[in-house]
Coordinates of C-alpha atoms and ligand atoms in Angstrom, one line a residue:
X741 CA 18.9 11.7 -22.6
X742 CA 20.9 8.6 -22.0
X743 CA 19.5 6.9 -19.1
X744 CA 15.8 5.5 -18.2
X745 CA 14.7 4.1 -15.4
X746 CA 15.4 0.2 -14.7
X747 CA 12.5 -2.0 -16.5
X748 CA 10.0 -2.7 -14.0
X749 CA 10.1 0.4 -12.1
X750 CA 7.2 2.3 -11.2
X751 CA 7.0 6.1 -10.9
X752 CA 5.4 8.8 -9.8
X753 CA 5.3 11.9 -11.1
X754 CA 2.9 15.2 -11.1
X755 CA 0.3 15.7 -11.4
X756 CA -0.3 11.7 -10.9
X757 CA 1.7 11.4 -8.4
X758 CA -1.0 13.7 -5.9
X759 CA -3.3 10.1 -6.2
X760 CA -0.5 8.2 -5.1
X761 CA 0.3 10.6 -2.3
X762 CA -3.6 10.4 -1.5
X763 CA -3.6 6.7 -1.3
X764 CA -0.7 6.3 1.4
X765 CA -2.5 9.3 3.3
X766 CA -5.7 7.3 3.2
X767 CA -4.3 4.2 5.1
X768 CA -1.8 6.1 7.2
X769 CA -4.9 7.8 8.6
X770 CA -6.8 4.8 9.3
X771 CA -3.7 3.3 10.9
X772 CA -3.2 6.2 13.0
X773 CA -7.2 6.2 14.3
X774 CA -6.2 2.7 15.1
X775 CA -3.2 3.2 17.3
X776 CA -0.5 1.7 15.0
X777 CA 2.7 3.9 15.5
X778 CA 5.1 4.7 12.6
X779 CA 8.2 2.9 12.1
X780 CA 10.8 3.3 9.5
X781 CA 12.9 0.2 8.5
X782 CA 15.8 -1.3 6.6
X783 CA 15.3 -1.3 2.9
X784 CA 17.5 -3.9 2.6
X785 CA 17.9 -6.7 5.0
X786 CA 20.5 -10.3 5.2
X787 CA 19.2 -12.6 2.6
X788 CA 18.5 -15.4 5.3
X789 CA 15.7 -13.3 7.0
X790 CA 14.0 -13.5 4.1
X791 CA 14.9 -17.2 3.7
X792 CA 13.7 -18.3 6.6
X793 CA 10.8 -15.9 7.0
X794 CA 9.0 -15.9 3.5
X795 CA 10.0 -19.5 3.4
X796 CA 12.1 -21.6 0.8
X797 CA 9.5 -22.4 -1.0
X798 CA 7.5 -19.4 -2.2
X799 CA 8.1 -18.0 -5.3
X800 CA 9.1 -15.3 -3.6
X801 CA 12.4 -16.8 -2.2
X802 CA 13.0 -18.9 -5.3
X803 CA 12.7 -16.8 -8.0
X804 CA 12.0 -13.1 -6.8
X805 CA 14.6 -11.6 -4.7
X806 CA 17.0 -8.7 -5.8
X807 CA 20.1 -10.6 -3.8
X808 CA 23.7 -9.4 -4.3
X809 CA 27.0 -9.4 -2.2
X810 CA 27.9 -6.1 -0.9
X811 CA 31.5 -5.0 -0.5
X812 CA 32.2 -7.0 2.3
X813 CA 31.2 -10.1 1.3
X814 CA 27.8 -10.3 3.0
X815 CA 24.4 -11.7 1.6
X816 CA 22.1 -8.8 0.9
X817 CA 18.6 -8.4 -0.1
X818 CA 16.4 -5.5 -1.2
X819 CA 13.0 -6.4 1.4
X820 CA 10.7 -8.3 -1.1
X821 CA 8.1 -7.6 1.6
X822 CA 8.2 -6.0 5.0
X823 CA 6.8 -8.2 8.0
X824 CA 10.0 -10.6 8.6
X825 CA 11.4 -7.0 8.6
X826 CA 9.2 -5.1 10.6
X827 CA 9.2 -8.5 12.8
X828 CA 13.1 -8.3 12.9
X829 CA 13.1 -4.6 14.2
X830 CA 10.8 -4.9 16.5
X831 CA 12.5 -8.1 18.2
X832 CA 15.9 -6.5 17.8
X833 CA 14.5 -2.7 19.8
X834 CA 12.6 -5.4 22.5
X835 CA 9.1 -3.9 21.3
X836 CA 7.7 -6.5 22.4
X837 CA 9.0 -6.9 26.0
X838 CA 6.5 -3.9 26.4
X839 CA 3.0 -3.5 26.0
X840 CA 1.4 -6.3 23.6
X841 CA 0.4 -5.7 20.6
X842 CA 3.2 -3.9 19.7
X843 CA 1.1 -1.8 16.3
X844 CA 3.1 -0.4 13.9
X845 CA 2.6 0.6 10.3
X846 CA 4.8 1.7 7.5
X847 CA 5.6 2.0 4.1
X848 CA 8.1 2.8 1.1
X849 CA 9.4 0.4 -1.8
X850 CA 9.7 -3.4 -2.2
X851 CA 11.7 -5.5 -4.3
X852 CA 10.5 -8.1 -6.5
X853 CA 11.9 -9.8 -9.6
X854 CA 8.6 -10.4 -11.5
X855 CA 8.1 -10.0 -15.1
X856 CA 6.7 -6.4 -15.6
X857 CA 3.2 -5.5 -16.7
X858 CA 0.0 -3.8 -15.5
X859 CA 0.3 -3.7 -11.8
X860 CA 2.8 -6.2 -11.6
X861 CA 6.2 -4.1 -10.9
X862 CA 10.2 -4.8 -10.1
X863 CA 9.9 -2.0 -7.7
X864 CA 6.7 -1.3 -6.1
X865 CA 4.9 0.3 -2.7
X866 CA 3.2 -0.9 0.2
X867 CA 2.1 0.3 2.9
X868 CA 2.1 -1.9 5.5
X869 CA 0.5 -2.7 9.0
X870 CA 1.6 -5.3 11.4
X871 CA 0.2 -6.3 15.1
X872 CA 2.3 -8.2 17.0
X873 CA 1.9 -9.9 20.6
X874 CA -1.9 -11.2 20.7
X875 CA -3.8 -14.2 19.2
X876 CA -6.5 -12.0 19.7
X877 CA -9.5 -12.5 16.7
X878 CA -10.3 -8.9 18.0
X879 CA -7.3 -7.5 16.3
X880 CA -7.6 -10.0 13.3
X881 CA -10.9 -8.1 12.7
X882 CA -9.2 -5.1 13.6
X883 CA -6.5 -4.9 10.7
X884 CA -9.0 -6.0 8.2
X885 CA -11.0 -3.3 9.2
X886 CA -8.1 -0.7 8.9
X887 CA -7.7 -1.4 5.4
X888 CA -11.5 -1.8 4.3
X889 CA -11.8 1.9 5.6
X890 CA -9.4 3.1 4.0
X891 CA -10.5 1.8 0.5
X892 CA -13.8 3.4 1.4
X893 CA -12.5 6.5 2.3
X894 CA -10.6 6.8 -1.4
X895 CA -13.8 6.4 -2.6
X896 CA -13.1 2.8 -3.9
X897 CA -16.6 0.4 -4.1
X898 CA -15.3 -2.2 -6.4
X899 CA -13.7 -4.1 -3.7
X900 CA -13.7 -7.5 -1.7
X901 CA -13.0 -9.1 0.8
X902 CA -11.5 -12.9 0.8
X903 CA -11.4 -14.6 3.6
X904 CA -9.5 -18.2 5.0
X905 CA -7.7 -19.6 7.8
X906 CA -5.0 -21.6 7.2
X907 CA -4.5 -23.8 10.2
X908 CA -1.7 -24.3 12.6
X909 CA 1.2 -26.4 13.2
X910 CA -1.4 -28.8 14.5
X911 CA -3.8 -29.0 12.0
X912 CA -1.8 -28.2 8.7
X913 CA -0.1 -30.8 8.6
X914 CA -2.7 -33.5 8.5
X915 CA -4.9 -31.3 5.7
X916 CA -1.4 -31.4 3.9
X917 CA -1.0 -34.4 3.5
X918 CA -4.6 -35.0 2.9
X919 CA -4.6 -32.4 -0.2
X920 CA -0.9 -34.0 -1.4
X921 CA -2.9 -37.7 -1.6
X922 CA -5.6 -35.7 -3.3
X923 CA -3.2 -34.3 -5.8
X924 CA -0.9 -36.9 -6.4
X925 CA -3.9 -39.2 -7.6
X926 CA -5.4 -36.8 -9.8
X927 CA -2.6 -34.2 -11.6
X928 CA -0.1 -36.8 -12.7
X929 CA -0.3 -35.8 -16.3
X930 CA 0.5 -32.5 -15.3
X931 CA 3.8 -30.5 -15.8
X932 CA 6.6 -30.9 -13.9
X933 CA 6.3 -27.6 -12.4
X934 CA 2.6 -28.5 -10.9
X935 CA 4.3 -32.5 -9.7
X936 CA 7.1 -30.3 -7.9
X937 CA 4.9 -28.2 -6.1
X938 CA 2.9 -31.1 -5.3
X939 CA 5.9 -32.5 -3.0
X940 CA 7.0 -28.8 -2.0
X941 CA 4.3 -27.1 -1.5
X942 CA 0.8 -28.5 -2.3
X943 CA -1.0 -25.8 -0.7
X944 CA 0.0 -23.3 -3.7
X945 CA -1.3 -25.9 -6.3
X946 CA -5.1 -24.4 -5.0
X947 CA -3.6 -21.0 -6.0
X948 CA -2.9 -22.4 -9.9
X949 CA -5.1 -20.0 -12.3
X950 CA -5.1 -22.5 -15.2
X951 CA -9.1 -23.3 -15.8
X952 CA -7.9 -27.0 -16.7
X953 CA -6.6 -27.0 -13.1
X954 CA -9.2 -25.5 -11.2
X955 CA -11.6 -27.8 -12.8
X956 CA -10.0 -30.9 -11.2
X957 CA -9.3 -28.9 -7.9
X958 CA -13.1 -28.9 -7.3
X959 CA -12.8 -31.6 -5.3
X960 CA -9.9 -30.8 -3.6
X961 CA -10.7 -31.2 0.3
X962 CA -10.0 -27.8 2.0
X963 CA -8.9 -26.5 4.9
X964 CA -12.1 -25.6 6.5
X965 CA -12.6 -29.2 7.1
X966 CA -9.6 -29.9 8.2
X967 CA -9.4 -26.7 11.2
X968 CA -8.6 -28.0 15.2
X969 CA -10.8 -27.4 17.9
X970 CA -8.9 -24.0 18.5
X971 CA -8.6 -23.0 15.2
X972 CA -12.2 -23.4 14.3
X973 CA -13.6 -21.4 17.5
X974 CA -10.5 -18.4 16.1
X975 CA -11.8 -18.5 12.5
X976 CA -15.7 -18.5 14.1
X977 CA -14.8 -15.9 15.9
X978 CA -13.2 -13.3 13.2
X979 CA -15.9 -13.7 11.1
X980 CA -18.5 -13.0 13.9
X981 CA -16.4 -10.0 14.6
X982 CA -16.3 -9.0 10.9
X983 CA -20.3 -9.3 10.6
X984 CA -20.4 -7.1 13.9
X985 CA -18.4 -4.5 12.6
X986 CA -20.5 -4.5 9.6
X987 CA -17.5 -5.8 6.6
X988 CA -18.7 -7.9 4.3
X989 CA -17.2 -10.5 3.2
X990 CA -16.4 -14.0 1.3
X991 CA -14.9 -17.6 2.8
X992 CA -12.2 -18.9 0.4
X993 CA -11.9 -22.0 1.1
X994 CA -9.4 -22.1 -1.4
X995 CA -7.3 -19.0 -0.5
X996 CA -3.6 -19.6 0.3
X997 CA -1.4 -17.0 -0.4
X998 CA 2.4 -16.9 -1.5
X999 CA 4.6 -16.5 1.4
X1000 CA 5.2 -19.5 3.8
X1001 CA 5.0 -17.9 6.9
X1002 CA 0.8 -17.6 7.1
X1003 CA -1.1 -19.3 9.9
X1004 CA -4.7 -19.3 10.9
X1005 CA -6.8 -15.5 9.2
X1006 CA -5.5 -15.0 5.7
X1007 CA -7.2 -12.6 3.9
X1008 CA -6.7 -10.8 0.7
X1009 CA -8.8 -7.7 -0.8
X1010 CA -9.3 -7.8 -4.5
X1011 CA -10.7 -5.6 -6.9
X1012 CA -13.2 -6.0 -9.5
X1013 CA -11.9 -3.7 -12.8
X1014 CA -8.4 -4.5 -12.7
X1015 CA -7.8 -8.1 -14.6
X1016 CA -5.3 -10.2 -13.8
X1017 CA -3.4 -8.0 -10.8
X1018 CA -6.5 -7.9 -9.2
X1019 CA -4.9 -8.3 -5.2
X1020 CA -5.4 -5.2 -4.0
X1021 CA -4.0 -6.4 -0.8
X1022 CA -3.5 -9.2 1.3
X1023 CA -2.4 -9.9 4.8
X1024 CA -2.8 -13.0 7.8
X1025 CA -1.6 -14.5 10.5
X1026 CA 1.9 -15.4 11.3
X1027 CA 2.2 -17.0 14.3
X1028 CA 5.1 -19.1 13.8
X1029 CA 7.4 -16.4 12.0
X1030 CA 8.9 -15.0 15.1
X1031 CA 10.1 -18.6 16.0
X1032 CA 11.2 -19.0 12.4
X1033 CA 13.7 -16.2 12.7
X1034 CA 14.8 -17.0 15.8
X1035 CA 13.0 -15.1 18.4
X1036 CA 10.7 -15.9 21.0
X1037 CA 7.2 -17.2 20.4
X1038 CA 4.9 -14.4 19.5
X1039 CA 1.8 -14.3 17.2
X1040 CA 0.9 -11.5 14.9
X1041 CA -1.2 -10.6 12.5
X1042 CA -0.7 -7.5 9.6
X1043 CA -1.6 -6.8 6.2
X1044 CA 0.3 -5.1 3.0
X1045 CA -1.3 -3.0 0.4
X1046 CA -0.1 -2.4 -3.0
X1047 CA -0.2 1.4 -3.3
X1048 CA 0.5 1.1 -7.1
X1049 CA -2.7 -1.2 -7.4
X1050 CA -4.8 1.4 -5.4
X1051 CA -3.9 4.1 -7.9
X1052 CA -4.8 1.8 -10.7
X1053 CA -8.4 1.2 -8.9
X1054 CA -9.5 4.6 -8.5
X1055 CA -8.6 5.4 -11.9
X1056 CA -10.5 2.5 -12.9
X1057 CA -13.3 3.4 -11.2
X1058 CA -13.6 7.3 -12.1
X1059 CA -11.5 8.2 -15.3
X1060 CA -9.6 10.8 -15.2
X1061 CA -9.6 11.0 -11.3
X1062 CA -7.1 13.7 -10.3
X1063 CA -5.5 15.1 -7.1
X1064 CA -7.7 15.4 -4.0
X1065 CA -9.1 18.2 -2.7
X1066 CA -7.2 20.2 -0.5
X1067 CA -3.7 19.8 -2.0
X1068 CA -3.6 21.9 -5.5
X1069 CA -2.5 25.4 -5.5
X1070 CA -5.0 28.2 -4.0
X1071 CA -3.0 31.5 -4.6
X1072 CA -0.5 32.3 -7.6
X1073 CA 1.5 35.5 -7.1
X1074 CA 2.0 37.7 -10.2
X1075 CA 4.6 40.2 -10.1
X1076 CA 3.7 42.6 -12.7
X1077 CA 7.3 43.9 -13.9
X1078 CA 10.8 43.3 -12.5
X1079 CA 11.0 44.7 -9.0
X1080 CA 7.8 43.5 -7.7
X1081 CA 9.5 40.1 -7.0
X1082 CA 9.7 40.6 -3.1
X1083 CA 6.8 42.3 -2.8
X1084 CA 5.4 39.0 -4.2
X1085 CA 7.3 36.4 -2.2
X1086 CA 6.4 38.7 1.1
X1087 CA 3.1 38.8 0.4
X1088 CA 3.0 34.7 -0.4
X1089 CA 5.3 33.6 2.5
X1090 CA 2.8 35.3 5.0
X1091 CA 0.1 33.6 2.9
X1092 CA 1.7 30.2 3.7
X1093 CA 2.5 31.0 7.0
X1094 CA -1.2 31.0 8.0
X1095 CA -1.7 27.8 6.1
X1096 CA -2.9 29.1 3.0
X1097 CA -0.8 26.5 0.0
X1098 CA 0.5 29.5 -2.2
X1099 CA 2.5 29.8 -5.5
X1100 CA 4.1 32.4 -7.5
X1101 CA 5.1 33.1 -11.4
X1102 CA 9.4 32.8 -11.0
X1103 CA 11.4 34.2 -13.7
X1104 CA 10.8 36.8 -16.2
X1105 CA 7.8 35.5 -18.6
X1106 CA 5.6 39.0 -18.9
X1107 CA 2.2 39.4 -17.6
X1108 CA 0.5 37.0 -20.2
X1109 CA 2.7 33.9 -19.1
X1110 CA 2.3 34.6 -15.9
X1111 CA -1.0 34.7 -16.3
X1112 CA -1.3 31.6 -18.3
X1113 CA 1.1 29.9 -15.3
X1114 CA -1.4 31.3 -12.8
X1115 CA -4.0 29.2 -14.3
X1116 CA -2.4 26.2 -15.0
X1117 CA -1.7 26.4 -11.5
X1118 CA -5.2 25.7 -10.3
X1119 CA -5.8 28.9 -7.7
X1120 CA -8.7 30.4 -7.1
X1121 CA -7.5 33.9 -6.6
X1122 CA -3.7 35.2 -8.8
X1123 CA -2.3 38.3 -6.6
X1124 CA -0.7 40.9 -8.6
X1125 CA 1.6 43.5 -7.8
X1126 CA 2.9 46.3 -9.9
X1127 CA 4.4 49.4 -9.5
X1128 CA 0.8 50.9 -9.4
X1129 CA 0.1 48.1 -6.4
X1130 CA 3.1 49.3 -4.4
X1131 CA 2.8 52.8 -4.7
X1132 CA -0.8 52.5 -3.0
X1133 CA 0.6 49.7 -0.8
X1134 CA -2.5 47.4 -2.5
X1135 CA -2.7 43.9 -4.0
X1136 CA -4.7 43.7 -7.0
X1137 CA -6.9 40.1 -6.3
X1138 CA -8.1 38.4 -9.8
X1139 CA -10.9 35.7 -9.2
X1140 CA -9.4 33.4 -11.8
X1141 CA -12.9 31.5 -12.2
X1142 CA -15.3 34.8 -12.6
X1143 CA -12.5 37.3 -13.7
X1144 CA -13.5 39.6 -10.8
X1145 CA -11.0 41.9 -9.4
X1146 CA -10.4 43.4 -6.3
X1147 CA -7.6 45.9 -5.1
X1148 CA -7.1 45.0 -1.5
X1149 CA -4.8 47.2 0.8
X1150 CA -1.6 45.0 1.3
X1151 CA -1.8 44.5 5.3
X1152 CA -5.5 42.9 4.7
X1153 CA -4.6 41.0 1.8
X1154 CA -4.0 37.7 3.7
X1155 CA -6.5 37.9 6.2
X1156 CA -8.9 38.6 3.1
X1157 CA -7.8 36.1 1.1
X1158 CA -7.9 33.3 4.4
X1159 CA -11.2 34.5 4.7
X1160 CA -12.3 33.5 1.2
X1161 CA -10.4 30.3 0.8
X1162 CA -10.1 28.8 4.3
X1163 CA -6.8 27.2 5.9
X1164 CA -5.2 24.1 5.6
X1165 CA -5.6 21.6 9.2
Ligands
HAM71 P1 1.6 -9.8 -0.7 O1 0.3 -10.4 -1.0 O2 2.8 -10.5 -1.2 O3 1.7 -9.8 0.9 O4 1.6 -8.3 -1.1 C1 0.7 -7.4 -0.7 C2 0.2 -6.5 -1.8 O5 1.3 -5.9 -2.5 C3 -0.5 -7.3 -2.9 O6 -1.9 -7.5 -2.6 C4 -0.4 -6.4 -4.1 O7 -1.4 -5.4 -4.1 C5 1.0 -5.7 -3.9 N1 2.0 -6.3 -4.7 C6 2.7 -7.5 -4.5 N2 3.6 -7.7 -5.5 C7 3.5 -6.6 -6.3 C8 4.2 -6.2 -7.5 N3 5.2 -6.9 -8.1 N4 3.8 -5.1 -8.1 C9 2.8 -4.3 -7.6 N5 2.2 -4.6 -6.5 C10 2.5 -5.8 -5.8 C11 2.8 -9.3 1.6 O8 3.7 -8.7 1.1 C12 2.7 -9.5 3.1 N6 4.0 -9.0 3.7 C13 1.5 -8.9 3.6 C14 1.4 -9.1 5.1 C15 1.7 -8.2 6.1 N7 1.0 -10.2 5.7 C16 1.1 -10.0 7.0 N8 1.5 -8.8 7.3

């Protein structure tokens, strides 16, 4: 074949894909107990949104973005992210001249130019979870929360939680420039790159993983010291909330994460077995983004989650972890001989119609690859039907784990089989 996917794309394909599948279920359910509604949204947005959202001087913006011209002429991204997006929609359908928070969730693909490698994709998933409308720590606590049950629900325990708050537009500034004098005095025999940053963005300088680096950040001052009157009582009060809802968790003084648009929580869920793409997810505050984009002011607060990440961490922490249970195949039809085709698709239709997930052996391949197909399959029971079957209206049940064998009269045999295996919800 010719063609291969575009480097940096990652895939999902049976039977690895089922863990994938698993890990979006896992979070859209804990979004859902949690009130967030669904919402579907552009893939690909105008350039400035992410400009002026993400901020010019992430790496996100400056180096990242899949940007191109369409046909007519405009300035087009693929969504890097999805809160200035989900922000965007939610201003442009007046979501949030309703009822505040406006709590959505979603998820699908995003778009980043990064050089490829374990966990690190071009295109990758999220799923994603924003609340919008409330300074609220309640619902700070409440996001965070979300996602920690939903890690423990797949099972994960390797996991932790990072916690930070970045400030406002009152207090930032002055720890700014307090870090920047820090900086400027200690990393002038660094690169360029680091000097740049310095003047651009000093924040992300605390983010450097070199060990040369982090030694002279030690001293760094940090934000903590730096919080306003209001910032410090919001910050006091998530982590109260967090020890009262039982989630434990670390202050990272040092925690700053890439995109511009953070304010105040910033939080980031990492995991212990996966090296250097260890962010397992990562979410804040964002209380000036709707301003930056040219809405109203309105605070919110969301997280992402890099689905790709969370299959790599259950696999991590149980080799060979496969599909859940609950979504293989639990009956495999086998039409023994040519004409027993419909009799076999009847009989499996009905089977799925009551809920039951139900397969069947397509082609001609004999009774030995159908039987071989039947267990590769993964059912519990293979329903055979021959000419002998028919002409006694019966199904002829095989037990594919003990080899038993049951002929059961053809109007029973779902209501028998239901009764042995159970229905999906
Ligand atoms: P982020 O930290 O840039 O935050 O991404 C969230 C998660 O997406 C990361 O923790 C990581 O698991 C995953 N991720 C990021 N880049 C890649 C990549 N190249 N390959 C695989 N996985 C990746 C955001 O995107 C914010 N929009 C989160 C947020 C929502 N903040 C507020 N609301």
């Amino acid at each position: 074949m010719a063609f291969q996917a575009p480097k940096g794309v990652s895939e999902y394909v049976p039977p690895r894909s089922a863990l994938f599948e698993q890990a979006r279920d896992a979070f859209a359910t804990s979004a859902r107990r949690a009130c967030y509604a669904y919402m579907e949204t552009a893939v690909f947005e105008e350039t400035a949104l992410f400009v002026r959202g993400v901020g010019e001087s992430s790496d996100v913006v400056t180096r990242e973005m899949y940007s191109f011209q369409d046909r007519g002429g405009r300035e087009i991204t693929l969504r890097p992210e999805f809160t200035a997006g989900v922000l965007r929609c939610v201003l442009e359908h007046n979501l949030h001249k309703g009822a505040l928070p406006v709590k959505v969730w979603t998820t699908g693909a995003a778009f980043r130019y990064e050089r490829p490698q374990a966990g690190r994709y071009r295109q990758f998933y999220q799923f994603d979870l924003e609340a919008i409308g409330t300074e609220d720590p309640a619902v700070d606590a409440e996001t965070i929360a979300v996602g920690w049950d939903a890690y423990a629900s797949l099972g994960l325990r390797q996991y932790t939680l990072l916690v930070n708050s970045l400030g406002d537009k009152n207090c930032r500034p002055v720890y700014r420039e307090a870090l920047q004098k820090f900086l400027r005095g200690h990393f002038q025999d660094l690169d360029e790159e680091t000097r740049r940053r310095i003047e651009l963005n000093p924040l992300r300088v605390l983010d450097d993983k070199r060990p040369a680096v982090r030694d002279q950040l030690a001293n760094a001052p940090v934000m903590a010291d730096y919080l306003c009157a209001d910032c410090k009582a919001h910050h006091d009060a998530v982590r109260d909330l967090l020890h009262a809802l039982e989630i434990p968790f670390t202050d990272a003084p040092r925690l700053v994460r890439g995109l511009d648009y953070y304010t105040r929580t910033t939080f980031e869920f990492d995991h212990a077995l996966l090296g250097a793409q260890s962010g397992i997810g990562g979410g804040g505050r964002y209380d000036g983004l709707s301003e930056d984009i040219g809405g109203p002011p309105l605070p919110g607060i969301g997280f992402a989650v890099g689905l790709d990440r969370i299959v790599l961490a259950i696999e991590s922490e149980r080799p060979g972890a496969s599909a859940q249970p609950g979504t293989g195949c639990q009956v495999f039809g086998v039409p023994l001989g040519e004409d027993t085709h419909a009799d076999v698709l009847t009989l499996i239709t009905a089977l799925r119609r009551a809920g039951v997930r139900a397969d069947m052996s397509f082609g001609t391949r004999g009774l030995k690859g159908a039987m071989k197909a039947a267990d590769r399959s993964g059912a519990t029971f293979a329903a055979l039907i021959g000419d002998q079957e028919r002409s006694h209206d019966t199904v002829r049940m095989r037990d594919l784990v003990d080899g038993e064998q049951y002929d059961v009269p053809a109007t029973d045999a779902a209501a028998w089989l239901i009764e042995r295996l159970g229905t999906n919800p």
